[in-house]
Every structure is written in C-alpha cells, then in structure tokens.
Coordinates of C-alpha atoms and ligand atoms in Angstrom, one line a residue:
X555 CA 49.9 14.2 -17.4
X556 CA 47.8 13.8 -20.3
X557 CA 45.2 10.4 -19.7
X558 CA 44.1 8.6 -23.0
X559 CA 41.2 7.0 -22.0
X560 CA 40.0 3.8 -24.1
X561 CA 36.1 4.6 -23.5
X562 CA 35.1 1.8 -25.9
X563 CA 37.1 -0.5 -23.6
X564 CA 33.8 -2.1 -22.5
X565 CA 33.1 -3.3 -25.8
X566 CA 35.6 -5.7 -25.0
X567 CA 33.6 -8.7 -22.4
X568 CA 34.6 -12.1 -22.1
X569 CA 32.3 -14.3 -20.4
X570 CA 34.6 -17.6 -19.2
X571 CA 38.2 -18.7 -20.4
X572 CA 39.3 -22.0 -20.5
X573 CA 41.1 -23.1 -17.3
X574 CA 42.1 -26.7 -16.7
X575 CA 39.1 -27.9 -18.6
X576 CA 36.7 -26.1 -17.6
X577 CA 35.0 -22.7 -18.5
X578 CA 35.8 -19.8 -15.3
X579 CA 34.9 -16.5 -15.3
X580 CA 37.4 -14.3 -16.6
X581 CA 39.4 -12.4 -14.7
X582 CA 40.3 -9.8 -17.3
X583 CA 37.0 -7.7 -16.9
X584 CA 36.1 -4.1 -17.6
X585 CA 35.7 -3.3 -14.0
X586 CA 39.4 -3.4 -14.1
X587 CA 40.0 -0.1 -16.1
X588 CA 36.2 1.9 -14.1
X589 CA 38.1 1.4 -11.1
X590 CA 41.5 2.9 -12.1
X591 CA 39.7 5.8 -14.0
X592 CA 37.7 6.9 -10.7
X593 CA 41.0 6.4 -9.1
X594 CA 42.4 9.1 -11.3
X595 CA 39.4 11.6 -11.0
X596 CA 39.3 11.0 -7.3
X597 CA 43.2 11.9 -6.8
X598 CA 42.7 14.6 -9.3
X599 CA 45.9 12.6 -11.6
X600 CA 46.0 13.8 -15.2
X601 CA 44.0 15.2 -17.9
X602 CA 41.5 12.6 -18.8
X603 CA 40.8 12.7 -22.5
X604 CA 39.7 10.4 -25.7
X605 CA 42.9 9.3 -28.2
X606 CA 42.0 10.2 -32.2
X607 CA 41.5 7.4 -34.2
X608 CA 44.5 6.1 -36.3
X609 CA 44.2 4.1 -39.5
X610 CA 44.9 0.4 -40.0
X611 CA 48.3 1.1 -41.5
X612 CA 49.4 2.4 -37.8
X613 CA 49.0 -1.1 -36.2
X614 CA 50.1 -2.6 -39.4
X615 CA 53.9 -1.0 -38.1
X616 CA 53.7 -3.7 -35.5
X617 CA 50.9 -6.4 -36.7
X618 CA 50.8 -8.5 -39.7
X619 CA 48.0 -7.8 -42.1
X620 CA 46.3 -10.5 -42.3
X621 CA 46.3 -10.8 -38.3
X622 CA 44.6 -7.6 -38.8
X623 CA 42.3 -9.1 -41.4
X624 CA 41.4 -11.5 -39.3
X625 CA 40.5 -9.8 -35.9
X626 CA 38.6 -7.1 -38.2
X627 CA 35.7 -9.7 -39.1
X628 CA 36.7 -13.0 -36.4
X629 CA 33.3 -12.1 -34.9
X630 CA 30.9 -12.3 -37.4
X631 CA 32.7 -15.3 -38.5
X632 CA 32.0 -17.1 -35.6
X633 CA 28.2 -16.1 -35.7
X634 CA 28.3 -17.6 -39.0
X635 CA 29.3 -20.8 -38.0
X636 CA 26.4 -21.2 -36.0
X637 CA 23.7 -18.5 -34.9
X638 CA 23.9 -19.6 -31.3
X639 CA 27.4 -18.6 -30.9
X640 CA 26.3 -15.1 -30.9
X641 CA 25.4 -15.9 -26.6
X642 CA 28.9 -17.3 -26.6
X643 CA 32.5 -16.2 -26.8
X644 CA 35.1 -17.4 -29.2
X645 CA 37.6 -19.5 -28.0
X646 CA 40.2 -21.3 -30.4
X647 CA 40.2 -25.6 -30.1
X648 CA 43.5 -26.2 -32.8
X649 CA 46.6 -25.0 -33.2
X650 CA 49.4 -25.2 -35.5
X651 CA 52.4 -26.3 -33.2
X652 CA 55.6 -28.0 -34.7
X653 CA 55.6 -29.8 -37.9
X654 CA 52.1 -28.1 -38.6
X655 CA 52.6 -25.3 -41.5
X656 CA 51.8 -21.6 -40.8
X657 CA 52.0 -20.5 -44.3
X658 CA 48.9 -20.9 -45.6
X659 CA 45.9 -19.3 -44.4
X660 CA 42.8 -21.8 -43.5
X661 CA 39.4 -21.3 -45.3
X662 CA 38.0 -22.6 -41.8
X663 CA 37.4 -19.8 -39.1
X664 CA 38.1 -22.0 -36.1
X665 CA 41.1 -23.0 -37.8
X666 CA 42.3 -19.6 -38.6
X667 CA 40.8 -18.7 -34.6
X668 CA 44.3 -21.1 -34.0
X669 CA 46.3 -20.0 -36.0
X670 CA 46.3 -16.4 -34.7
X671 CA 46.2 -17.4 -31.2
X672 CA 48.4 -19.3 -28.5
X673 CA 45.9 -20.0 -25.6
X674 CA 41.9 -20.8 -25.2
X675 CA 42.4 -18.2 -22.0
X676 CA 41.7 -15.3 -23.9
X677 CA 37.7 -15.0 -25.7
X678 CA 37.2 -12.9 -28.6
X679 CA 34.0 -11.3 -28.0
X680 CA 31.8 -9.0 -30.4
X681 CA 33.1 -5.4 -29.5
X682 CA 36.9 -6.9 -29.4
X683 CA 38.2 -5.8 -32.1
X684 CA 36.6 -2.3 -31.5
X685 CA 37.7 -2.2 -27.8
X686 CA 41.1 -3.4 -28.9
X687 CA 42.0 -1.2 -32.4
X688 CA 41.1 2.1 -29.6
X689 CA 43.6 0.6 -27.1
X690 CA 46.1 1.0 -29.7
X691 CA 44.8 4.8 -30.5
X692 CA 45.5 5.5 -26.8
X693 CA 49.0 4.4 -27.2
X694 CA 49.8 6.0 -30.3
X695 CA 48.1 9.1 -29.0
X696 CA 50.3 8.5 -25.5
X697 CA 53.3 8.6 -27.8
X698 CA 52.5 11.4 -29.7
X699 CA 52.5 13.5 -26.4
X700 CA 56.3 12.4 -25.6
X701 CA 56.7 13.7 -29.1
X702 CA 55.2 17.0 -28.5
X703 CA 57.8 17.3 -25.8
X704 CA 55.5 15.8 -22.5
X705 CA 57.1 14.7 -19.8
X706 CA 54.7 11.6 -19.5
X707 CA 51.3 10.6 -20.7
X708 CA 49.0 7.1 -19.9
X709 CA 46.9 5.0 -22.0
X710 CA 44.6 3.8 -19.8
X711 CA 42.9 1.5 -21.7
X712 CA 42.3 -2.9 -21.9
X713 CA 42.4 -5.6 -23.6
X714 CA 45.9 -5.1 -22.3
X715 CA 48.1 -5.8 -25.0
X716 CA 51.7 -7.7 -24.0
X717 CA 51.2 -11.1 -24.9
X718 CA 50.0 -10.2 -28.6
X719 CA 52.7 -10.7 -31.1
X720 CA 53.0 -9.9 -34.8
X721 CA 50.2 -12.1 -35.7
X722 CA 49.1 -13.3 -32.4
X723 CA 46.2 -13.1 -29.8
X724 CA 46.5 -14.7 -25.6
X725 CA 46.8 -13.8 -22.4
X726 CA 43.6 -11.7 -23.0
X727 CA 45.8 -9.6 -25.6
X728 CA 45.0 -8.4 -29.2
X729 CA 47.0 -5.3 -30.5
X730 CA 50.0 -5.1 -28.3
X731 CA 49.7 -1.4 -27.1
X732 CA 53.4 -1.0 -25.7
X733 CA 54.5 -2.2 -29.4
X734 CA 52.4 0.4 -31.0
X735 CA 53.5 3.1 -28.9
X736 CA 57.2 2.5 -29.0
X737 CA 56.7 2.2 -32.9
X738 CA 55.1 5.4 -33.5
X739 CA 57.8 7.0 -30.8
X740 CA 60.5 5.4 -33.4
X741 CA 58.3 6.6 -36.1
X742 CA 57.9 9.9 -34.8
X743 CA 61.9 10.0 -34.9
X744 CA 63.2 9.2 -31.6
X745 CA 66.4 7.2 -32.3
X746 CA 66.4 4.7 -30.1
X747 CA 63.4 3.8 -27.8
X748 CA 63.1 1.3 -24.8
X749 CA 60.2 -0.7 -23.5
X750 CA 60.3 -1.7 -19.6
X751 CA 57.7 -4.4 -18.8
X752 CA 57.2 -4.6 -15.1
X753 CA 53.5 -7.0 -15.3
X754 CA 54.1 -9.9 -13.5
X755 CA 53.9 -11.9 -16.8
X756 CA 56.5 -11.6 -18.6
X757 CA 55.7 -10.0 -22.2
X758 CA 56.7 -12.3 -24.8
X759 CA 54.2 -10.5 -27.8
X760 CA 56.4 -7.3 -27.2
X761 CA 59.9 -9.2 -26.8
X762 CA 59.1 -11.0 -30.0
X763 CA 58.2 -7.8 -32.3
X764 CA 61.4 -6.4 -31.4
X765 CA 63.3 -9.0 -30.7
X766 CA 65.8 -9.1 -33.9
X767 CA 65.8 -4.7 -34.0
X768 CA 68.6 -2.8 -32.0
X769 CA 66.2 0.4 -32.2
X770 CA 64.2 -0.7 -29.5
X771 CA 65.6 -2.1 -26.2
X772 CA 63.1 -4.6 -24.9
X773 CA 63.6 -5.0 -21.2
X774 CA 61.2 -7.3 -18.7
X775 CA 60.8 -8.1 -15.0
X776 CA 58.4 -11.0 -14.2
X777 CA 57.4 -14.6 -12.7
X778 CA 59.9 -17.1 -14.1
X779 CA 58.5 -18.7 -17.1
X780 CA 59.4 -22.5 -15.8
X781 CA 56.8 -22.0 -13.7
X782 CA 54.7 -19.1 -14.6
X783 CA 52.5 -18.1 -17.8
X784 CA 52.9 -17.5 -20.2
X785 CA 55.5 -20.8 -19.6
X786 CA 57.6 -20.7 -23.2
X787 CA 59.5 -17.4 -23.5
X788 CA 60.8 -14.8 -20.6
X789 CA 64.4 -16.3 -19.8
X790 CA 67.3 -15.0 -18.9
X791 CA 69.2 -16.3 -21.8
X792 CA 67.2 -14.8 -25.0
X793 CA 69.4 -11.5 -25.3
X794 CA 67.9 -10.5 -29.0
X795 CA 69.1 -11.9 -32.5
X796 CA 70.9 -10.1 -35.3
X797 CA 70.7 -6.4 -35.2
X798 CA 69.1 -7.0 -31.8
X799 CA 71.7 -8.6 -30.4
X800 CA 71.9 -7.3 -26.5
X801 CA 68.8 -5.2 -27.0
X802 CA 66.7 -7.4 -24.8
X803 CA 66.8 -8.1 -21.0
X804 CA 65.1 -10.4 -19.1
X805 CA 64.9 -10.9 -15.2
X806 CA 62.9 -13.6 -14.0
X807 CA 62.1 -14.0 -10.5
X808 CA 60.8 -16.6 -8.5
X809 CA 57.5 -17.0 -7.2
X810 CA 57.1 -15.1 -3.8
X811 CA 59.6 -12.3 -4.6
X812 CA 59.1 -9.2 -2.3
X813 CA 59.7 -5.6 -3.0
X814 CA 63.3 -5.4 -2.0
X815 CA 64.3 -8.0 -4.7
X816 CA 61.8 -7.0 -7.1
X817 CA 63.0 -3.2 -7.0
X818 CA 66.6 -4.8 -7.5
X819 CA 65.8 -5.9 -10.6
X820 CA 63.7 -2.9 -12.1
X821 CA 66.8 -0.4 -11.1
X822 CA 69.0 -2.5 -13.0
X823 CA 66.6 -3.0 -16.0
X824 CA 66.6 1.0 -16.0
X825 CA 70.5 1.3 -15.7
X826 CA 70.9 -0.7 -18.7
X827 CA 68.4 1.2 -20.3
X828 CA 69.8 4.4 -19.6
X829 CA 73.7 2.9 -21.0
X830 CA 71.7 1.8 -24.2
X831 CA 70.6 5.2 -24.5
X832 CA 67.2 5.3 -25.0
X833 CA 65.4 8.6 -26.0
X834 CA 62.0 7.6 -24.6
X835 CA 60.8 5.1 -22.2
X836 CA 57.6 3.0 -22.7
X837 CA 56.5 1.2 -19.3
X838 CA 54.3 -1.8 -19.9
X839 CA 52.3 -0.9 -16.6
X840 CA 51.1 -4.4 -15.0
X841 CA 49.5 -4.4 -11.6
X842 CA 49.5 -7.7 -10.8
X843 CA 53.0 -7.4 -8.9
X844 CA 50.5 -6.6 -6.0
X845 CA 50.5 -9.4 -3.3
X846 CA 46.8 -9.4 -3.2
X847 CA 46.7 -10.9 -7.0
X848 CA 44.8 -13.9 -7.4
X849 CA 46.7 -15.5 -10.7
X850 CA 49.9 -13.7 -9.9
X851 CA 53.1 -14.4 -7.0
X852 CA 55.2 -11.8 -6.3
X853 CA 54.7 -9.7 -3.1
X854 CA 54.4 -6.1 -3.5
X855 CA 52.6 -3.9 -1.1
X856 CA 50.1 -0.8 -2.3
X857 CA 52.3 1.6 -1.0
X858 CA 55.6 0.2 -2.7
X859 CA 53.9 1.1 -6.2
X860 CA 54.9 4.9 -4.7
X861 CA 58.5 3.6 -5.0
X862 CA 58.5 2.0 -8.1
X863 CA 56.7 5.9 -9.7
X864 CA 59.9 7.6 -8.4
X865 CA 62.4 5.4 -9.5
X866 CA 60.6 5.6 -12.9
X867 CA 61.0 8.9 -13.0
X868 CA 64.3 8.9 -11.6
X869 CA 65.3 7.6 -15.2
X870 CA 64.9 10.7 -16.3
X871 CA 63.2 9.9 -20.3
X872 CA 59.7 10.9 -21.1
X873 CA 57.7 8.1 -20.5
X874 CA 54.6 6.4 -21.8
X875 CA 52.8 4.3 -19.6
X876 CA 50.5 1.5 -20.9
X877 CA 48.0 -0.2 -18.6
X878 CA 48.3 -4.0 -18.6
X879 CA 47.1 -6.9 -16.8
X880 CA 46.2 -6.7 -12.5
X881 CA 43.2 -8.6 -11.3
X882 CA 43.2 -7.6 -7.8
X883 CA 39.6 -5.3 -9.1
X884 CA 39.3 -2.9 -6.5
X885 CA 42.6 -2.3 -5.7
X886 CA 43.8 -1.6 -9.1
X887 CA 43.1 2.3 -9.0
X888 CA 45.2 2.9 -5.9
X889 CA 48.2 1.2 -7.3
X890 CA 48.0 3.0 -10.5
X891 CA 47.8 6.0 -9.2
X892 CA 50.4 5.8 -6.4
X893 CA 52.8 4.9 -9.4
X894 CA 51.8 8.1 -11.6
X895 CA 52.0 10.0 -8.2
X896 CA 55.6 8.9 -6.9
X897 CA 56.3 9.5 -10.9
X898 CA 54.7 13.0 -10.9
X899 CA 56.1 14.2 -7.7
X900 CA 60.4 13.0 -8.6
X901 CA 59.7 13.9 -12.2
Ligands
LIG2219 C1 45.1 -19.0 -16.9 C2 46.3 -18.1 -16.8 C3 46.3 -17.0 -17.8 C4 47.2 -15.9 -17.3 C5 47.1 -14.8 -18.2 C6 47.9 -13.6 -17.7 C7 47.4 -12.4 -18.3 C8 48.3 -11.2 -17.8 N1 43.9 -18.3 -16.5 N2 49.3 -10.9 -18.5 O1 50.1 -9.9 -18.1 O2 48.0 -10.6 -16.8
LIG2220 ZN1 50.1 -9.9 -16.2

C-alpha cells in the first residue's frame, strides 16, 4: 500500500482553542500523525512517500474560491491587524448565523475569519494553509493510485479535513481531504464513488459537499449529534436532496457504544454502499472510536480496529483511506496500523 505522507503537516500548530471560555491546549497536535508514521515504519506497512503538488483549481472541485482566497493569505492578515498576533493563533469572535447575510464578503479580516468558519475550536496558525493545501495533495495523490488500478493507498496526513465544507473551516479542519479524494476519483472517471466516515464525529463538511449529488454516496457512523460535536448535522433523517436523494446515510450512536453495536452499523453502512454500487471506496479514517479517547465516547478496543481492516476489505472496492481526527497520542499508531493490517491481510 502506497503511504502519502503530508511532511509539511507540522507547519500546521495550534497553540489553545477555545473551550467553555477559556483558552486549552489543543488536542489536535502534530504528535498525532509522528506517532502513526513510526507506527507504519515500525510494522513495516506501506510504501512511505511524498504526494506531488496539485494546483488551486484541484481543491477548487470541492472548495469555494474565495474560501480558498481566504485561507491563502488569513495569516498574514491577522499579523496585520496587530504585530503581536504573530505569538498568537487566530481564532474567529463573529459569525454570521440566521438573519445575518453571507453574500457579501467583509473588508474586515476578523469578520471574514467568521464567516469561513463555524467554531473558535479550530486556530489558524502560520503554516496552516501550507500544512493544509499538502493534506489535500495526499488525497488526490491517494486517489490517483486507486486510479492506476491499487488495491488501497493512505493519506496520512492532518489538519484532518471532515468538518470543512465548501467554504468552511472547524473542528480543526481546512480542506476536507476525503472530499478532494472522492472528487478527483469522480474526476478520474469512476462512476459512482462512496465516502464511509467512521471518526467518531460525524462529518458534516463532507455530507454537505455532496449532499445534493447522487455520484457520491456519503455514508457516516458517529456520536449522536444531540449530544455530541459537531451538535447541528449527523442525523438519521438527512437522506440527501435532489439528485442526492438516498445518497447519504447516517447512523448515530449513543454515547458509550461498544464494538459489537458499532461494527453493526459499519457492516450495514458498507452493504448499502455495495447496493449503491460504488466503484471506489474513500474511508474517512478517525481514531477516536478508541475507548481511551479523551473528547470522544464510544468504546472500541485496539485490537477491534483489526476487525474493522477486514471488514473494510471485505467490501471488496479499492479504497482510500484518509487519516482524521483521534487524540488518544500515543496510541494512535497501533490503531492505524491494525486497521491497514486486518485490511491488508482479507484484501
Ligand atoms: C471542543 C470539541 C471540539 C471537537 C472537535 C472534534 C474534532 C474531530 N474542544 N473531528 O473528527 O475529531
Ligand atoms: Zn473526530
């Protein structure tokens, strides 16, 4: 399995998010991704390697312009609001909920900071951009393998990318890297692609790119939005609009859900992916199932990510897997790898 490796992920840094009022630590940190890629050279998994670049115009399939824009230059915006935010991270303070218009782009940074964002969780720090635009080389480059006719490949790379909409930043997301690769698989002439989404978070940026298109089958497994982030999207009832009517699946689960139910729901997420007749699977790969997570609730074991590879692979599509979120640090690179393993071994 080929391993596109985001090397510029560091870039990428946030200092503290906002949390209840006050400024933690993040948890979205590039520890995350060291510890799964010594994972991966340790269990001798994959061929590690760096994704080409890819123009603008290869993000702009699945991001607005201007969001683009935006992201491209937010940093040195925010230095030039004040020379001492150059120690600091930027976090948005206004946003432009109902009755508010989303039409016409602020002047003001901070303003525009809001309007291409949906939480103050998620800082945009200097390398962000640069981190983030290479996350979605390693997914376009992940797709191009299935292309070439690979069984599998992994972009291994963070920011993680779920949450991030068409022209939207949170939940530590900024290009959504599932979106991208699914696109270019699309692009690259596979008829119908699907997306399964097994973070714990359920991931409304990918949902909402393809939400109204029947040409990619959007399907999710996660913490029930009532009571878990990212709170407004992820039920059971949004089935797709229009043309996308039926093309997207969601199975929330409560809080506390173990393995046996969890798995459940992930075999019948891939039967109806396999009755929509998808061509090629992308598998937003969140870690934070694990019952040692410390933002997440569901309880599954290091060993059960063994399970989930197999059934994966039991699918049967050449899949693309995407790293996403997982905040249990050091355990990260054993549950990534026991999923590519139970994949590469029923595959
Ligand atoms: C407040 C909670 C923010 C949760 C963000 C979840 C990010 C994630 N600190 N998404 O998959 O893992
Ligand atoms: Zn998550």
């Amino acid at each position: 399995m080929q391993v596109f490796y985001n090397d510029r992920h560091p870039l990428h840094h946030g200092r503290h998010e906002m949390f209840r009022g006050e400024l933690v630590p993040c948890f979205e940190v590039p520890e995350r991704a060291d510890f799964v890629l010594q994972a991966l050279r340790a269990r001798a998994i994959g061929d590690i390697v760096a994704a080409p670049g890819i123009g603008i115009d290869v993000l702009a399939r699945v991001h607005a312009r201007r969001y683009l824009e935006f992201l491209s230059t937010a940093w040195d915006e925010w230095v030039a609001l004040d020379p001492r935010n150059a120690g600091r991270d930027a976090l948005p303070s206004y946003w432009p909920i109902r009755t508010f218009r989303s039409d016409v782009l602020p002047a003001s940074f901070p303003a525009r900071m809001g309007l291409f964002s949906f939480d103050a969780g998620s800082p945009l720090t200097a390398g962000t951009w640069e981190a983030a635009r290479w996350g979605g080389a390693c997914a376009a480059a992940a797709a191009g393998q299935l292309l070439a006719g690979a069984r599998s490949a992994f972009a291994l790379t963070r920011p993680p990318g779920h949450h991030a909409g068409h022209d939207f930043f949170g939940g530590y997301c900024f290009i959504n890297n599932a979106a991208v690769a699914a696109q270019c698989l699309r692009d690259g002439g596979m008829r119908k692609v699907a997306v399964l989404d097994i973070d714990y978070h359920h991931g409304n940026g990918t949902q909402a790119i393809f939400y109204e298109r029947a040409d990619v089958f959007f399907a999710s497994v996660h913490g029930d939005p009532l009571t878990e982030y990212p709170y407004y999207l992820g039920h059971a009832d949004e089935r797709g609009a229009g043309a996308g009517l039926d093309c997207n699946l969601n199975l929330p689960l409560p809080k506390g859900t173990g393995f046996a139910d969890w798995r459940k729901a992930m075999d019948f997420a891939l039967r109806r992916i396999s009755a929509y007749g998808a061509e090629a699977l992308v598998v937003s790969l969140g870690l934070d199932t694990f019952e040692g997570d410390p933002i997440s609730g569901f309880r599954l074991a290091s060993a059960d990510y063994l399970r989930v590879g197999e059934d994966l692979a039991a699918a049967g599509l050449p899949t693309a897997f995407v790293f996403e979120g997982g905040y249990a640090v050091a355990d990260l690179g054993l549950h990534t790898v026991n999923v590519l393993e139970g994949f590469l071994q029923r595959a």
